Amino acid sequence: MADLSSLTALSGASLWINNLVDGTSGMAVKAKHSIFSGSSHFQKIEVFDTYAYGRILMLAGTLMFTERDEFIYHEMMSHPALSRHPNPKSVCIIGGGDGGVLREVLKHPTIEKVVVVDIDDMVKQTIETYFHHLATGFSDKRAEVVIKDGVDFFLACKDTFDIIIVDSYDPGGPVQSLETEDFFSQVASHVAPEGCAVFQSDSPILRPGFVRSIHGLVKPHFAAMAPYICSIPSFPAGTCSFILAAHSNDFFSACNSKATTTIAPLCKYYTEAIHTAAFVLPRYLQQIYPV
Ligand code: SAM
C-alpha cells in the first residue's frame, strides 16, 4: 500500500480523520500522516500523527485516545475510586490493553497486584511500539496482563479485587460480550466487600440513552452508585461520564486524604478538589440519570 504521507505530500491533499458519533456529529482532526494500520482478529487498529492532538489510536474506526489529552481520561478512570478506598491493594482492569489506566493505578503506593484483561493482544503490542508513555506499567512486577474476553476471565477467576475498572466501552465496538447483564453481575461478584467498580458510560450529551442503559445494568448489582464526569477536549461533545458503584454507601463519602495528597501532585487533571467536584453534575446532566 502506498505510503499515505507521500501521497498527501504529492497531491497536497489533506488527510482528515473523522471521529463521528452515530454518524451525525463528531470531531475532525487533520493528520500529518498515518503511522500504522493493521487488523487483529477483533478490530482494525490505526495510529496517526496529527497536528492538533499528537499521535492518536483508533480501534474499529473509533478514536480511543490522543497523546494530548489521554491523561484526563486515564486519571479520571482511576483516582476517584482508588482515592476513596481505605487501602487498595488489588485492581482488575477490563479492556485496559492500552496501558493508560494501568499507568495511573500503579501510582498508588498501596497497590500490590493489577490484572489487566484485554481481548486483543495487538492493542498492547501497538502501544508498546508507538505509545511508550502508555506502556510503562506493563513491565512493572505488580502488573499481570491476561489476553482474554473479560466475561471468560471472570468465569474462571476465583479472586475478588478491591477495585475493578471496566475500560472497554466503545458502544458497537468489536465485541459486545461486556454489554450483557451477566457481565455486570460477574463484575459485582468479584468486587471485594469494601471495594468498588468503575464503568465508563460514554457521552452524556450525545448518548443519554446509552448512559441510562449502563446505569440500569449496574444498579441491581451494587448497594450504591454515583455518576461523575470530566471534560476531555477530544472526547465526543467534550464530556465523558463514568459510574462509580460500591457495595457500601459509605464508600462515596470516603476520601483517603493521604491518597489524594500523594497522587494529585502526580496528575495533570485530577486534584483534591476534582476528587469531589467531578460528582457535581449540571442540572441537565443530572436529569439523564434515573432517580
Ligand atoms: N483506554 C481507552 C481510552 O482511552 O478511551 C479505552 C479502551 S478501548 C475503548 C476498549 C478496549 O477494550 C480495547 O483495548 C479492546 O481490545 C478491549 N475490549 C473490547 N472488548 C473486550 C472484551 N470483551 N474483553 C476484554 N477486552 C475487551
Tab-separated table of C-alpha atoms in Angstrom, residues 91-273:
chain	number	residue	atom	x	y	z
A	91	VAL	CA	-7.124	-3.959	40.964
A	92	CYS	CA	-8.564	-5.534	37.816
A	93	ILE	CA	-8.806	-3.515	34.594
A	94	ILE	CA	-11.088	-4.952	31.917
A	95	GLY	CA	-10.165	-3.606	28.476
A	96	GLY	CA	-7.013	-1.975	29.744
A	97	GLY	CA	-4.755	-3.156	26.907
A	98	ASP	CA	-3.698	0.391	26.097
A	99	GLY	CA	-1.918	0.655	29.444
A	100	GLY	CA	-3.327	4.089	30.354
A	101	VAL	CA	-5.373	3.075	33.381
A	102	LEU	CA	-2.610	0.668	34.470
A	103	ARG	CA	-0.096	3.528	34.495
A	104	GLU	CA	-2.380	5.566	36.750
A	105	VAL	CA	-3.268	2.709	39.121
A	106	LEU	CA	0.414	1.948	39.714
A	107	LYS	CA	0.928	5.496	41.045
A	108	HIS	CA	-0.797	4.350	44.271
A	109	PRO	CA	1.850	3.051	46.712
A	110	THR	CA	-0.541	0.574	48.385
A	111	ILE	CA	-1.087	-1.369	45.139
A	112	GLU	CA	0.268	-4.913	45.219
A	113	LYS	CA	-1.413	-6.505	42.173
A	114	VAL	CA	-3.027	-5.223	38.958
A	115	VAL	CA	-4.555	-7.653	36.457
A	116	VAL	CA	-5.099	-6.131	33.003
A	117	VAL	CA	-7.557	-8.126	30.878
A	118	ASP	CA	-7.820	-7.352	27.180
A	119	ILE	CA	-9.246	-9.496	24.417
A	120	ASP	CA	-6.771	-8.184	21.874
A	121	ASP	CA	-3.006	-8.638	22.323
A	122	MET	CA	-2.407	-6.482	19.263
A	123	VAL	CA	-3.607	-3.418	21.202
A	124	LYS	CA	-0.832	-3.906	23.788
A	125	GLN	CA	1.734	-4.530	21.037
A	126	THR	CA	0.676	-1.328	19.258
A	127	ILE	CA	1.011	0.649	22.494
A	128	GLU	CA	4.485	-0.780	23.191
A	129	THR	CA	5.604	0.200	19.686
A	130	TYR	CA	4.030	3.641	19.192
A	131	PHE	CA	2.970	4.967	22.652
A	132	HIS	CA	5.862	4.315	25.044
A	133	HIS	CA	4.464	6.716	27.679
A	134	LEU	CA	1.390	4.478	27.972
A	135	ALA	CA	3.321	1.189	28.085
A	136	THR	CA	5.320	1.962	31.252
A	137	GLY	CA	3.120	-0.175	33.505
A	138	PHE	CA	3.474	-3.390	31.523
A	139	SER	CA	6.996	-4.019	32.875
A	140	ASP	CA	6.005	-3.351	36.499
A	141	LYS	CA	6.296	-6.565	38.564
A	142	ARG	CA	2.905	-5.839	40.185
A	143	ALA	CA	1.182	-5.976	36.773
A	144	GLU	CA	-0.144	-9.082	35.047
A	145	VAL	CA	-1.645	-8.950	31.530
A	146	VAL	CA	-4.257	-11.562	30.587
A	147	ILE	CA	-5.311	-11.765	26.946
A	148	LYS	CA	-8.900	-12.971	27.226
A	149	ASP	CA	-12.517	-11.858	26.895
A	150	GLY	CA	-13.490	-10.122	30.133
A	151	VAL	CA	-16.505	-12.391	30.532
A	152	ASP	CA	-14.406	-15.553	30.241
A	153	PHE	CA	-11.852	-14.110	32.640
A	154	PHE	CA	-14.412	-13.616	35.403
A	155	LEU	CA	-15.997	-17.013	34.798
A	156	ALA	CA	-12.606	-18.612	35.555
A	157	CYS	CA	-11.477	-16.122	38.224
A	158	LYS	CA	-11.821	-17.102	41.898
A	159	ASP	CA	-10.326	-13.862	43.278
A	160	THR	CA	-12.041	-10.670	44.352
A	161	PHE	CA	-10.495	-7.251	43.797
A	162	ASP	CA	-10.575	-4.055	45.793
A	163	ILE	CA	-11.242	-2.085	42.595
A	164	ILE	CA	-12.496	-3.262	39.187
A	165	ILE	CA	-12.250	-0.760	36.334
A	166	VAL	CA	-14.181	-1.546	33.154
A	167	ASP	CA	-12.424	0.407	30.439
A	168	SER	CA	-13.845	-1.271	27.414
A	169	TYR	CA	-16.704	0.875	26.362
A	170	ASP	CA	-16.968	1.734	22.760
A	171	PRO	CA	-20.623	1.053	22.043
A	172	GLY	CA	-20.968	-1.023	18.920
A	173	GLY	CA	-17.329	-1.984	19.315
A	174	PRO	CA	-15.941	-5.265	18.048
A	175	VAL	CA	-17.025	-7.439	20.978
A	176	GLN	CA	-20.404	-6.981	22.679
A	177	SER	CA	-19.971	-9.539	25.458
A	178	LEU	CA	-19.374	-6.819	28.043
A	179	GLU	CA	-22.735	-5.212	27.449
A	180	THR	CA	-24.726	-8.042	28.983
A	181	GLU	CA	-26.474	-8.182	32.352
A	182	ASP	CA	-24.433	-11.263	33.223
A	183	PHE	CA	-21.160	-9.385	32.848
A	184	PHE	CA	-22.247	-6.712	35.356
A	185	SER	CA	-23.277	-9.411	37.784
A	186	GLN	CA	-19.856	-11.016	37.328
A	187	VAL	CA	-18.108	-7.703	37.995
A	188	ALA	CA	-20.126	-7.151	41.188
A	189	SER	CA	-19.383	-10.647	42.496
A	190	HIS	CA	-15.653	-10.083	42.006
A	191	VAL	CA	-15.572	-6.746	43.875
A	192	ALA	CA	-14.445	-7.210	47.497
A	193	PRO	CA	-16.905	-6.056	50.225
A	194	GLU	CA	-15.078	-2.754	50.889
A	195	GLY	CA	-14.365	-2.254	47.206
A	196	CYS	CA	-15.936	-0.649	44.163
A	197	ALA	CA	-16.218	-0.807	40.415
A	198	VAL	CA	-15.839	1.974	37.826
A	199	PHE	CA	-17.608	1.907	34.473
A	200	GLN	CA	-17.059	4.348	31.648
A	201	SER	CA	-20.515	5.359	30.391
A	202	ASP	CA	-19.715	7.406	27.281
A	203	SER	CA	-21.027	10.857	26.298
A	204	PRO	CA	-23.977	12.022	28.455
A	205	ILE	CA	-24.625	14.753	25.884
A	206	LEU	CA	-24.727	12.693	22.693
A	207	ARG	CA	-25.711	9.305	24.150
A	208	PRO	CA	-28.039	9.851	27.149
A	209	GLY	CA	-29.877	6.652	26.266
A	210	PHE	CA	-26.671	4.626	26.477
A	211	VAL	CA	-25.797	6.297	29.792
A	212	ARG	CA	-29.207	5.321	31.161
A	213	SER	CA	-28.827	1.746	29.912
A	214	ILE	CA	-25.459	1.344	31.644
A	215	HIS	CA	-26.942	2.860	34.804
A	216	GLY	CA	-29.760	0.288	34.604
A	217	LEU	CA	-27.294	-2.598	34.159
A	218	VAL	CA	-25.148	-1.526	37.132
A	219	LYS	CA	-27.874	-0.607	39.638
A	220	PRO	CA	-29.237	-4.097	40.500
A	221	HIS	CA	-25.801	-5.370	41.481
A	222	PHE	CA	-24.484	-2.712	43.858
A	223	ALA	CA	-25.758	-1.087	47.073
A	224	ALA	CA	-24.792	2.385	45.903
A	225	MET	CA	-23.645	4.159	42.779
A	226	ALA	CA	-22.833	7.663	41.649
A	227	PRO	CA	-22.157	9.213	38.243
A	228	TYR	CA	-19.306	11.584	37.679
A	229	ILE	CA	-17.910	13.447	34.677
A	230	CYS	CA	-14.812	15.038	33.302
A	231	SER	CA	-14.134	17.301	30.343
A	232	ILE	CA	-11.897	15.894	27.632
A	233	PRO	CA	-11.357	18.023	24.518
A	234	SER	CA	-11.055	15.063	22.126
A	235	PHE	CA	-13.979	13.088	23.583
A	236	PRO	CA	-17.317	13.293	21.718
A	237	ALA	CA	-19.007	16.609	22.755
A	238	GLY	CA	-16.135	17.145	25.204
A	239	THR	CA	-17.617	15.426	28.265
A	240	CYS	CA	-17.078	11.838	29.374
A	241	SER	CA	-19.225	10.189	32.047
A	242	PHE	CA	-18.441	7.404	34.469
A	243	ILE	CA	-20.279	5.419	37.112
A	244	LEU	CA	-18.720	4.541	40.460
A	245	ALA	CA	-20.519	1.613	42.105
A	246	ALA	CA	-19.896	0.132	45.557
A	247	HIS	CA	-21.261	-2.490	47.927
A	248	SER	CA	-21.483	0.101	50.688
A	249	ASN	CA	-22.948	3.615	50.736
A	250	ASP	CA	-20.076	4.767	52.948
A	251	PHE	CA	-17.702	4.370	50.032
A	252	PHE	CA	-18.688	7.643	48.358
A	253	SER	CA	-18.240	9.947	51.284
A	254	ALA	CA	-14.833	8.442	51.885
A	255	CYS	CA	-11.772	10.321	50.915
A	256	ASN	CA	-8.461	8.777	51.616
A	257	SER	CA	-6.815	12.168	52.051
A	258	LYS	CA	-3.414	10.526	52.271
A	259	ALA	CA	-4.000	9.133	48.762
A	260	THR	CA	-5.279	12.373	47.290
A	261	THR	CA	-2.366	14.384	48.684
A	262	THR	CA	0.066	11.736	47.406
A	263	ILE	CA	-1.491	11.235	43.985
A	264	ALA	CA	-2.790	14.660	42.966
A	265	PRO	CA	0.702	16.165	42.502
A	266	LEU	CA	1.482	13.303	40.094
A	267	CYS	CA	-1.541	14.155	37.926
A	268	LYS	CA	-2.370	16.850	35.370
A	269	TYR	CA	-6.164	16.783	35.669
A	270	TYR	CA	-7.076	15.036	38.935
A	271	THR	CA	-6.794	17.225	42.054
A	272	GLU	CA	-8.100	17.015	45.621
A	273	ALA	CA	-10.900	19.406	44.614
